[in-house]
PDB file of C-alpha atoms and ligand atoms in Angstrom:
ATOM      1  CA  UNK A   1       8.678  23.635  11.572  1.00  0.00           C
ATOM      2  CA  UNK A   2       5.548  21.389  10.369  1.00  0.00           C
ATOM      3  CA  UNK A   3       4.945  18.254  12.013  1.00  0.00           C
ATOM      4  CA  UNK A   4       3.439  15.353  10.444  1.00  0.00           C
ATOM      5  CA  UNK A   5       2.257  12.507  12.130  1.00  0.00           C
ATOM      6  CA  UNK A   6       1.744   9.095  10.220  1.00  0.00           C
ATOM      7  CA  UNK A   7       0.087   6.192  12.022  1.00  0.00           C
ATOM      8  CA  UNK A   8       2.239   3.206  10.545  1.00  0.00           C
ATOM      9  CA  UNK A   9       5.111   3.211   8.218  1.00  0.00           C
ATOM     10  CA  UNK A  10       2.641   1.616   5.249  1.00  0.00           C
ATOM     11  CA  UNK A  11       1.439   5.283   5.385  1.00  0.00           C
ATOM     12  CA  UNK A  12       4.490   7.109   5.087  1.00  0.00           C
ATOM     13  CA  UNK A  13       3.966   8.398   1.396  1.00  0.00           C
ATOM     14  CA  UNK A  14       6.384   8.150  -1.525  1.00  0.00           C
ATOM     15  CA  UNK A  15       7.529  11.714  -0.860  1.00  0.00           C
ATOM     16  CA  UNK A  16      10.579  13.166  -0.955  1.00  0.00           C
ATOM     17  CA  UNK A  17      12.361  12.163   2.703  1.00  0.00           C
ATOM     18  CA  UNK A  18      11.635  14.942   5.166  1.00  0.00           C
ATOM     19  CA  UNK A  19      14.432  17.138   7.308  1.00  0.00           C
ATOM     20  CA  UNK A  20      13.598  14.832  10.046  1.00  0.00           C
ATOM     21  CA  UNK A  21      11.892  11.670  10.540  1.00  0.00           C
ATOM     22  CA  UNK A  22      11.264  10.071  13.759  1.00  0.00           C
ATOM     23  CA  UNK A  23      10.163   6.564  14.527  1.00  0.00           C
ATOM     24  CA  UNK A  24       8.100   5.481  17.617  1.00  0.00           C
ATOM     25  CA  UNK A  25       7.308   2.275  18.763  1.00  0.00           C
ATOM     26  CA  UNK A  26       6.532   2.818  22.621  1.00  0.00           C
ATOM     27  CA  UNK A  27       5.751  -1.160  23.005  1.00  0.00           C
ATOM     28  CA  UNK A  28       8.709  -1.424  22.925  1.00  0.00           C
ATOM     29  CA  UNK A  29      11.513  -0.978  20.467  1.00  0.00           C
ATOM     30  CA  UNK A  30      12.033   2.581  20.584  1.00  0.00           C
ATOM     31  CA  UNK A  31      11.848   2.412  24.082  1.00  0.00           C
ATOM     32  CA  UNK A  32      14.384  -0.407  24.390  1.00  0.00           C
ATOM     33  CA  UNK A  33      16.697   1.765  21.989  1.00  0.00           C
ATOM     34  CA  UNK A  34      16.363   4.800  24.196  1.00  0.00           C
ATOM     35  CA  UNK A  35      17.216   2.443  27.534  1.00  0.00           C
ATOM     36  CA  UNK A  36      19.872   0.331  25.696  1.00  0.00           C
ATOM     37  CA  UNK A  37      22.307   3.785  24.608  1.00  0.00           C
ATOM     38  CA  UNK A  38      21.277   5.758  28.039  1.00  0.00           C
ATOM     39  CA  UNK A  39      23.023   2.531  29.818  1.00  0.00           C
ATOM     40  CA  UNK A  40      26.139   2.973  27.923  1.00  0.00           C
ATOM     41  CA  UNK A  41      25.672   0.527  24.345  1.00  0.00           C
ATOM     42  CA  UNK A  42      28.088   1.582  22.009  1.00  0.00           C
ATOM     43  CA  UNK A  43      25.046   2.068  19.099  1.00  0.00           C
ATOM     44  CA  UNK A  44      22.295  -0.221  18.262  1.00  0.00           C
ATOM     45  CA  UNK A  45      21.985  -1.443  15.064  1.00  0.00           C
ATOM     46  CA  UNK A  46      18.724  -2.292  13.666  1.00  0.00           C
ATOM     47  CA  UNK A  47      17.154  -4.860  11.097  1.00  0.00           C
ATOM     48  CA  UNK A  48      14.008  -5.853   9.827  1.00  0.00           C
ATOM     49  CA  UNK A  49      15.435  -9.289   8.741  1.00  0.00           C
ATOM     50  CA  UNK A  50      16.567 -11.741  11.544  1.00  0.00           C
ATOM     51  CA  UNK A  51      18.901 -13.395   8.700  1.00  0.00           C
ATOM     52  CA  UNK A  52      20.612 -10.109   8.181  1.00  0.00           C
ATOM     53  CA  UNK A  53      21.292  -9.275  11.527  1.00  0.00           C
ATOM     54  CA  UNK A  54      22.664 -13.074  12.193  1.00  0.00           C
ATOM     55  CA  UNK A  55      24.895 -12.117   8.806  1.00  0.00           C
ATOM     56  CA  UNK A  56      26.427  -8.670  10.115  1.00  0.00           C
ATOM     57  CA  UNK A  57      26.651  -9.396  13.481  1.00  0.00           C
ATOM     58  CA  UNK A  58      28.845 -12.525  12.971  1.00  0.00           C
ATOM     59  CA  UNK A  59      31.122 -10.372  12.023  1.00  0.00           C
ATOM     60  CA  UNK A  60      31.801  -8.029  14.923  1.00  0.00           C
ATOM     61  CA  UNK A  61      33.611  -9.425  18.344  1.00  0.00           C
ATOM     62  CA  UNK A  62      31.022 -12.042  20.342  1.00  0.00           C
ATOM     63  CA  UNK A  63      32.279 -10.065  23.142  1.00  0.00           C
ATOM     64  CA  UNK A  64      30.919  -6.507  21.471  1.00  0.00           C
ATOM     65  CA  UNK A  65      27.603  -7.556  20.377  1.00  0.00           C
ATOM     66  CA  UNK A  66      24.228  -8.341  22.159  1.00  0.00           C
ATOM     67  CA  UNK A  67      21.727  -9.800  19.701  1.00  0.00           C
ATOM     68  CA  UNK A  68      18.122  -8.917  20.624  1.00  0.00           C
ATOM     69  CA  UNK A  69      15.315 -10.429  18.708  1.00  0.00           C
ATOM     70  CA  UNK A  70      11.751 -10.186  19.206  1.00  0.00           C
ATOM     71  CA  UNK A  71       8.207 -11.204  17.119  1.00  0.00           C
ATOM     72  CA  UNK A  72       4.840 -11.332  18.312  1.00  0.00           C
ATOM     73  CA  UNK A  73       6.231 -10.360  21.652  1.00  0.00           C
ATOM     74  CA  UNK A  74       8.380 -13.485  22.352  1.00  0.00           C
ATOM     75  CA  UNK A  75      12.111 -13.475  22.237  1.00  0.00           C
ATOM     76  CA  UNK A  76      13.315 -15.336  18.881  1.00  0.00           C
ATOM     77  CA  UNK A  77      15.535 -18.119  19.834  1.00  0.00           C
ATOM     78  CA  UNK A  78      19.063 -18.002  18.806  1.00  0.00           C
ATOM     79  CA  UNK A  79      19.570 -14.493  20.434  1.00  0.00           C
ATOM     80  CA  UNK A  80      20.896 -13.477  23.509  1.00  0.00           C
ATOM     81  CA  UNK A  81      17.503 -11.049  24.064  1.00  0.00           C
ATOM     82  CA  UNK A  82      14.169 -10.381  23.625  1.00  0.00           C
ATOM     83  CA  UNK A  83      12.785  -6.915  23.352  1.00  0.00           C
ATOM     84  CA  UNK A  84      12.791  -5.778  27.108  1.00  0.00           C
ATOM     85  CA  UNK A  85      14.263  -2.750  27.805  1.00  0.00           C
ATOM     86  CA  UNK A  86      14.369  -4.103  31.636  1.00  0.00           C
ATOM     87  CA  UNK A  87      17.148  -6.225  30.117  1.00  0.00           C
ATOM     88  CA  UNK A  88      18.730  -3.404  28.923  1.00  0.00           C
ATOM     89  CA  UNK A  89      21.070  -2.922  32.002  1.00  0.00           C
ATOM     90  CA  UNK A  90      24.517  -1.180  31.837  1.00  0.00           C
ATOM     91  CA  UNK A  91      26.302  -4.087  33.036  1.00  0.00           C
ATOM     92  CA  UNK A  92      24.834  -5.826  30.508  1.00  0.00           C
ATOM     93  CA  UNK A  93      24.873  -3.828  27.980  1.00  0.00           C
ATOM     94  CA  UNK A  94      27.627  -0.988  28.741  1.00  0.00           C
ATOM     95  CA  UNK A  95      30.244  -0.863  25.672  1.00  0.00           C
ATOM     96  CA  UNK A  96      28.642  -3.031  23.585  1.00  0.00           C
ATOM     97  CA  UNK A  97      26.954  -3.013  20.109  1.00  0.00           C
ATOM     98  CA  UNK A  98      23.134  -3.734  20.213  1.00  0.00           C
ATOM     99  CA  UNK A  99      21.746  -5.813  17.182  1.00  0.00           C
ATOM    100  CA  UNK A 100      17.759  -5.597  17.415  1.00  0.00           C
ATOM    101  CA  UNK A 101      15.261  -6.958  14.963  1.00  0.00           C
ATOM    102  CA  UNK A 102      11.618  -6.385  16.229  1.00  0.00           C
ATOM    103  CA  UNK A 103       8.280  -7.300  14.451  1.00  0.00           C
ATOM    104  CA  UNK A 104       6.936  -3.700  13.445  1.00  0.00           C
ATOM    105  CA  UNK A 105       9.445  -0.997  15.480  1.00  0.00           C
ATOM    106  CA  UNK A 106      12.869  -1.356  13.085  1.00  0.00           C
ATOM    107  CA  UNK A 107      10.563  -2.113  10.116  1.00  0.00           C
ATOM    108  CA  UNK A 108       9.541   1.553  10.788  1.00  0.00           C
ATOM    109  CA  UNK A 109      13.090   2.920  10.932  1.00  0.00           C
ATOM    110  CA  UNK A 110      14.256   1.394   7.855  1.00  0.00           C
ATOM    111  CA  UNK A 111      10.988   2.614   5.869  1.00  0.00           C
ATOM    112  CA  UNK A 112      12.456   6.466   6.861  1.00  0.00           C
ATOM    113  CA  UNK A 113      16.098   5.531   7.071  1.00  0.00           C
ATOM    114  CA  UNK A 114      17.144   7.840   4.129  1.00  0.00           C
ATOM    115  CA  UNK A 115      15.830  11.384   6.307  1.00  0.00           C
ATOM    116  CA  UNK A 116      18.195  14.174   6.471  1.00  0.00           C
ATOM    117  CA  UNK A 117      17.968  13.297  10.295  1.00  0.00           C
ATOM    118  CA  UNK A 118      16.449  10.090  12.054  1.00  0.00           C
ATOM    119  CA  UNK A 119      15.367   9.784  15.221  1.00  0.00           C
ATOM    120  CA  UNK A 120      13.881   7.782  17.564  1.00  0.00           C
ATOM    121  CA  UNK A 121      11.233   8.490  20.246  1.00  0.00           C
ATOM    122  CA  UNK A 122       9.229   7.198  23.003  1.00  0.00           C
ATOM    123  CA  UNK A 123       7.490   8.418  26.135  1.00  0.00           C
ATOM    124  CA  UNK A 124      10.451   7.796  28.131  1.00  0.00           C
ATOM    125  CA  UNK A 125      12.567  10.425  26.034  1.00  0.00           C
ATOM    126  CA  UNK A 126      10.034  12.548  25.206  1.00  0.00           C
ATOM    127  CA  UNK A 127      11.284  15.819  26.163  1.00  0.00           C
ATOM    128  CA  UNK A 128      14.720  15.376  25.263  1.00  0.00           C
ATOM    129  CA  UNK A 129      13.364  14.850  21.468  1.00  0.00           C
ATOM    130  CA  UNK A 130      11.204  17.501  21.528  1.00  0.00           C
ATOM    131  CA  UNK A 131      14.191  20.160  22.902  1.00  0.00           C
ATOM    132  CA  UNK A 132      16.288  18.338  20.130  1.00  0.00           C
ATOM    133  CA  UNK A 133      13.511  19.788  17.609  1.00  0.00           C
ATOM    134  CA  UNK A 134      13.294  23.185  19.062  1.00  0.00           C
ATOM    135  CA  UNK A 135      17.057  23.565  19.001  1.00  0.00           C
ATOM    136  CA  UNK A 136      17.706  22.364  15.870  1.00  0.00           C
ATOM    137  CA  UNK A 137      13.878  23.584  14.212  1.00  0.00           C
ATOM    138  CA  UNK A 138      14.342  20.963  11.376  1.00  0.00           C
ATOM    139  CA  UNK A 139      11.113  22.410   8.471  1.00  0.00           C
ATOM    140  CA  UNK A 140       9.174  19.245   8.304  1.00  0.00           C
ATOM    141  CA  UNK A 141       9.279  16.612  10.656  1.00  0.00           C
ATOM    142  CA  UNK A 142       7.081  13.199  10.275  1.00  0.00           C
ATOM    143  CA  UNK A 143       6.786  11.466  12.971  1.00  0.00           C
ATOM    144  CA  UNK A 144       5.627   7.869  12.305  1.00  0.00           C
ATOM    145  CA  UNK A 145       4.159   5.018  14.238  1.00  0.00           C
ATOM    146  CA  UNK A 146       5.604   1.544  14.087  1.00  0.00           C
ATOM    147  CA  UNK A 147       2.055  -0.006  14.470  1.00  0.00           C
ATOM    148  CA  UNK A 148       1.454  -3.353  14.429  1.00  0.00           C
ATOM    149  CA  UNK A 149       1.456  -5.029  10.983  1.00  0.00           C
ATOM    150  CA  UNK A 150       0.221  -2.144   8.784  1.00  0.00           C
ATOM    151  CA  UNK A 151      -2.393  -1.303  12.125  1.00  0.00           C
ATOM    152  CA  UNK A 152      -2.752   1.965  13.906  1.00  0.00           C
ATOM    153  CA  UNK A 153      -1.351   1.553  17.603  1.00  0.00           C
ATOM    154  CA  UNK A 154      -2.579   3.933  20.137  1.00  0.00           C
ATOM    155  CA  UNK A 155       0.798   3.852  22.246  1.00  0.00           C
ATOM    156  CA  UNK A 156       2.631   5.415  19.553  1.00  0.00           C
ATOM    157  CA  UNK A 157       0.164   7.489  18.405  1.00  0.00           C
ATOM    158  CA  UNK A 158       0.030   9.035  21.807  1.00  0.00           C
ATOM    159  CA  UNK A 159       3.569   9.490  22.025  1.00  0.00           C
ATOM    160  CA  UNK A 160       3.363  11.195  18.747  1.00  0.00           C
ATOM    161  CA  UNK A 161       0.727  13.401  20.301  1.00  0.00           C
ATOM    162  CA  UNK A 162       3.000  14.063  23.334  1.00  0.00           C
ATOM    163  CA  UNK A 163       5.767  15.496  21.102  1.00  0.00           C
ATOM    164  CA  UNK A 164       3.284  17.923  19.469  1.00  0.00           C
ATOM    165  CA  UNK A 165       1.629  18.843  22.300  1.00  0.00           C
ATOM    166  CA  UNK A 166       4.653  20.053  23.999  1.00  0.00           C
ATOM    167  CA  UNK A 167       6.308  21.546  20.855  1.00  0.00           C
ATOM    168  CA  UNK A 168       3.222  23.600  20.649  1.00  0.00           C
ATOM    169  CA  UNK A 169       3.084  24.891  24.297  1.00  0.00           C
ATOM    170  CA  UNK A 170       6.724  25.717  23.970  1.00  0.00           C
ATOM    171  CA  UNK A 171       6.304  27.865  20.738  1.00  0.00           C
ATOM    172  CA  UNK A 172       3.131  29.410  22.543  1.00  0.00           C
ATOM    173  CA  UNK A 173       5.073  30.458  25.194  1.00  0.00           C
ATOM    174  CA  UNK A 174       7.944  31.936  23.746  1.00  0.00           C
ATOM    175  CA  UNK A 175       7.611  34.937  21.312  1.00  0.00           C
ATOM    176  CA  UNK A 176       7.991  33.323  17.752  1.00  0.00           C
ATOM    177  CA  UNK A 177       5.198  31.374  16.637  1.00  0.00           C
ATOM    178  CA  UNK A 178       1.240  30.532  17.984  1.00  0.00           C
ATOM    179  CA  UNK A 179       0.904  26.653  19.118  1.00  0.00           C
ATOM    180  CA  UNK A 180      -0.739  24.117  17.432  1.00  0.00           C
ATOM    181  CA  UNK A 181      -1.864  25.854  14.186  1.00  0.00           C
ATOM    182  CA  UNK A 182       1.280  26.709  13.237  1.00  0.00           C
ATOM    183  CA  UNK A 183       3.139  23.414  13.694  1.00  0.00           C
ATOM    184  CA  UNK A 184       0.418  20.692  12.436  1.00  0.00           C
ATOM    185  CA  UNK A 185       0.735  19.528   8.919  1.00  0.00           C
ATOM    186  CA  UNK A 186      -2.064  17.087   9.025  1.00  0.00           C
ATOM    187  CA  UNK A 187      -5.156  16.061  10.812  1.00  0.00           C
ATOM    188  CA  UNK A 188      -3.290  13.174  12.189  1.00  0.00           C
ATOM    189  CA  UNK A 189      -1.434  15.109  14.220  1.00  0.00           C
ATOM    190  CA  UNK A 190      -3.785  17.137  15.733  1.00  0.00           C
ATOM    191  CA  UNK A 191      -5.925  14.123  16.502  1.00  0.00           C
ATOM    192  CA  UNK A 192      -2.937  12.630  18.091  1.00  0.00           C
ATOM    193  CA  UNK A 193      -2.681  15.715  20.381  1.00  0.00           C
ATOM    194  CA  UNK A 194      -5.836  15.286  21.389  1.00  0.00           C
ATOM    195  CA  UNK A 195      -5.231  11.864  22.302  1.00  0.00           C
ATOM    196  CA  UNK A 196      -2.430  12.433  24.761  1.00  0.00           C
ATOM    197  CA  UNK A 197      -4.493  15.329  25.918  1.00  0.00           C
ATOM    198  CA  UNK A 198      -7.170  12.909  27.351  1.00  0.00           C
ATOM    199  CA  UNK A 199      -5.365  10.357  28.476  1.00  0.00           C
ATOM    200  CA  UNK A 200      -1.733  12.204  29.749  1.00  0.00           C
ATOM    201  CA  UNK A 201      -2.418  11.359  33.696  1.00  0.00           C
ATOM    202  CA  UNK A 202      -3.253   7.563  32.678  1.00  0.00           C
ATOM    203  CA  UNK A 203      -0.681   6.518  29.982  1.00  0.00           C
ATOM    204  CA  UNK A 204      -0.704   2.857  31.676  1.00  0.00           C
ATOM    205  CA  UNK A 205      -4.323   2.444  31.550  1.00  0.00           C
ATOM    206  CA  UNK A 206      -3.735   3.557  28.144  1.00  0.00           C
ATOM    207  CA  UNK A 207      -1.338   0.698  27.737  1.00  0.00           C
ATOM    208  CA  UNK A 208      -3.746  -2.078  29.103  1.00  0.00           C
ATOM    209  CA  UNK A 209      -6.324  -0.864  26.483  1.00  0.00           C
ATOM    210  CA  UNK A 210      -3.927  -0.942  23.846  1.00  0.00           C
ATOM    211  CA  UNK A 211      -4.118  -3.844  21.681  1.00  0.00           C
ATOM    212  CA  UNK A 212      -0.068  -4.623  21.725  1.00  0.00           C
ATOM    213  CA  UNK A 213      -0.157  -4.036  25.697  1.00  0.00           C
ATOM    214  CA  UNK A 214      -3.032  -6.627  26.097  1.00  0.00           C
ATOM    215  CA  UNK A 215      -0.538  -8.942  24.213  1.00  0.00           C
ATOM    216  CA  UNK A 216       2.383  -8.080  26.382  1.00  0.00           C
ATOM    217  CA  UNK A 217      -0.733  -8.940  29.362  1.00  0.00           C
ATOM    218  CA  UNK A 218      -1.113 -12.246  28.097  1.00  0.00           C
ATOM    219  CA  UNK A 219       2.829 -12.632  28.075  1.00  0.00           C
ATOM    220  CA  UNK A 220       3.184 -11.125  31.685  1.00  0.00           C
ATOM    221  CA  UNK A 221       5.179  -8.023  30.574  1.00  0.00           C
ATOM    222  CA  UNK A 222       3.590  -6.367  33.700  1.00  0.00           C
ATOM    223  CA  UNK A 223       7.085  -4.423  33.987  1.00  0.00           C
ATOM    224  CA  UNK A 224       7.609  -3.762  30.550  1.00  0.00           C
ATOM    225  CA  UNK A 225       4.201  -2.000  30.345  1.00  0.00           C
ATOM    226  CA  UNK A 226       4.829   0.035  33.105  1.00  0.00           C
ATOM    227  CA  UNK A 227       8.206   1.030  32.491  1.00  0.00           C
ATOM    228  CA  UNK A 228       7.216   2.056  28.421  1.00  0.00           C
ATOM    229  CA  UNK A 229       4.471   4.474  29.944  1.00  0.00           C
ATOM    230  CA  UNK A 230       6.968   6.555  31.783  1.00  0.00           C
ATOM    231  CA  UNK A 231       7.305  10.116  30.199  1.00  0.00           C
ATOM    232  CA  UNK A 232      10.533  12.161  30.103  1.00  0.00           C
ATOM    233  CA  UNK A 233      12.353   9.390  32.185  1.00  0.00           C
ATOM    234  CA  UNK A 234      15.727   9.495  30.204  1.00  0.00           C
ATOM    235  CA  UNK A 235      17.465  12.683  28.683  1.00  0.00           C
ATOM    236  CA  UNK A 236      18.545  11.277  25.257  1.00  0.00           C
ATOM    237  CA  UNK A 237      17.465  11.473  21.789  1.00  0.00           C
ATOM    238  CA  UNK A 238      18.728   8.037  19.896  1.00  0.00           C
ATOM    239  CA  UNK A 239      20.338   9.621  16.400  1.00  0.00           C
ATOM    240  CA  UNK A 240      20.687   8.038  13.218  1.00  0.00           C
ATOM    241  CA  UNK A 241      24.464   8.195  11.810  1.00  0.00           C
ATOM    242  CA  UNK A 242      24.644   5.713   9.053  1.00  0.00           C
ATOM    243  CA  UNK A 243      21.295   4.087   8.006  1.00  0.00           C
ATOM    244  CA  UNK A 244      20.097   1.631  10.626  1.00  0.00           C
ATOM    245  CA  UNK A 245      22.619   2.419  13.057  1.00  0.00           C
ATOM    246  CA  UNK A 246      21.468   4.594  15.981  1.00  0.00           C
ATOM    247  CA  UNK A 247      23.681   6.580  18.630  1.00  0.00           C
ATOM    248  CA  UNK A 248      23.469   8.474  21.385  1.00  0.00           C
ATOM    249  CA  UNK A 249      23.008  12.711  21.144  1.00  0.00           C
ATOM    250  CA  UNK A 250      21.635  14.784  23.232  1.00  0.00           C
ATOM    251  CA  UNK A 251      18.383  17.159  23.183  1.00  0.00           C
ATOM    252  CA  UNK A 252      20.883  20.402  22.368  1.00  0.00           C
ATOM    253  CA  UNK A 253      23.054  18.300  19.872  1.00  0.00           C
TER     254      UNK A 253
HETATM  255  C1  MLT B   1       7.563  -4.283  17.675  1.00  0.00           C
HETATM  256  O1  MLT B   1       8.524  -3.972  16.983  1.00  0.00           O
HETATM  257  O2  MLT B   1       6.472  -4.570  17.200  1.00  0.00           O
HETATM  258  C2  MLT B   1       7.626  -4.295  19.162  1.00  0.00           C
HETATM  259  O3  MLT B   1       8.610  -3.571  19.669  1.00  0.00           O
HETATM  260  C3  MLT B   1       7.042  -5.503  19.794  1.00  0.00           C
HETATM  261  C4  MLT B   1       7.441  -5.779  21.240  1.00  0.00           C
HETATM  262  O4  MLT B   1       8.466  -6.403  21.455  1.00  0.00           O
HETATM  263  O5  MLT B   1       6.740  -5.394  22.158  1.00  0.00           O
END
């Protein structure tokens, strides 16, 4: 198994589509996706377009569909939701399709939507994707930032980091491969270990210094921030089964 890790979609290259790709966007849409199928949503479907989302989701039952739109941070108007995976609940969301359209996070999943296997991750569900990978040892993996606007974000790069860090420890402990050497297939991804390594007892400060978490500041997403820097909180790795539609597996799935 070689794990890349790619800062932003813009520099996922033109390469044939890996075994694997997983999308992150820890502030907050893979961490609203993660929150939104542990509480019982039937899938979430995700869009880069607003218009397009408005277009499909008209045509499943009002009473089956949330609509959750975010950009900039703010919750577009004209749908039921921002981008708080607070709101996530499972009375409010149990049984029912979410439709999601966020300003870099399913940008990111549609740039790596034709993977064997897609994924996505945050620090909340860590460990569940990382046993996911071990169980299923997919050969390359990239693991790519969301970003914001074609910039590197540190919250996802750390989350990146965290996955590699404890894919690494795993394989060092067990009998069949050596760590870190053997996993890394760029210098991303050993910088992003390092990054989690320094700052993996302070992910929230690591939030506030972030340049999307000083935004979320500014909008009082106090909670939001908080919640998002929670590691290994919920035991479920959101799946890919037809493009841009995520469901719920598990980590030995
Ligand atoms: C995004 O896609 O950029 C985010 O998830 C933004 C947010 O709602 O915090």
């Amino acid at each position: 198994m070689k794990l890349y890790l790619f800062h932003t979609p813009e520099q996922v290259p033109d390469a044939p589509a890996p075994d694997c790709a997983i999308a992150v966007d820890v502030l907050r849409a893979t961490t609203t996706i993660a929150t939104a199928l542990h509480n019982g949503a039937e899938a979430v479907q995700a869009f880069s377009s607003v218009d397009q989302l408005m277009q499909v989701s008209d045509a499943w039952p009002a009473e089956q569909r949330i609509r959750a739109g975010e950009r900039g941070g703010s919750k577009l108007e004209g749908c039921d939701l921002g981008n708080s995976p607070l709101d996530c609940t499972a009375e409010y969301v149990g049984g029912k399709r979410l439709f999601i359209t966020t300003t870099n996070g399913t940008r990111c999943l549609e740039r790596i939507q034709s993977a064997v296997t897609v994924l996505t991750a945050a620090l909340v569900n860590r460990r569940a994707v990382v046993q996911h990978l071990l169980h299923t040892r997919p050969e390359t993996v990239w693991i790519v930032g969301s970003g914001w606007e074609g910039t590197y974000s540190l919250e996802d790069t750390v989350c990146g980091g965290a996955i590699a860090y404890s894919i690494a420890n795993q394989l060092r402990e067990s009998s069949d491969a050596h760590g870190l050497g053997a996993i890394a297939g760029n210098d991303e991804l050993v910088a992003a270990v390092s990054l989690y390594e320094q700052w993996r007892d302070r992910l929230l400060d690591l939030m506030y210094l972030a340049s999307h978490g000083k935004r979320l500041v500014r909008l009082e997403c106090f909670d939001d921030l908080k919640f998002c820097a929670q590691t290994d909180t919920l035991d479920l790795v959101p799946i890919q089964k037809e493009p841009g539609v995520l469901v719920k597996s598990y980590s030995n799935a």
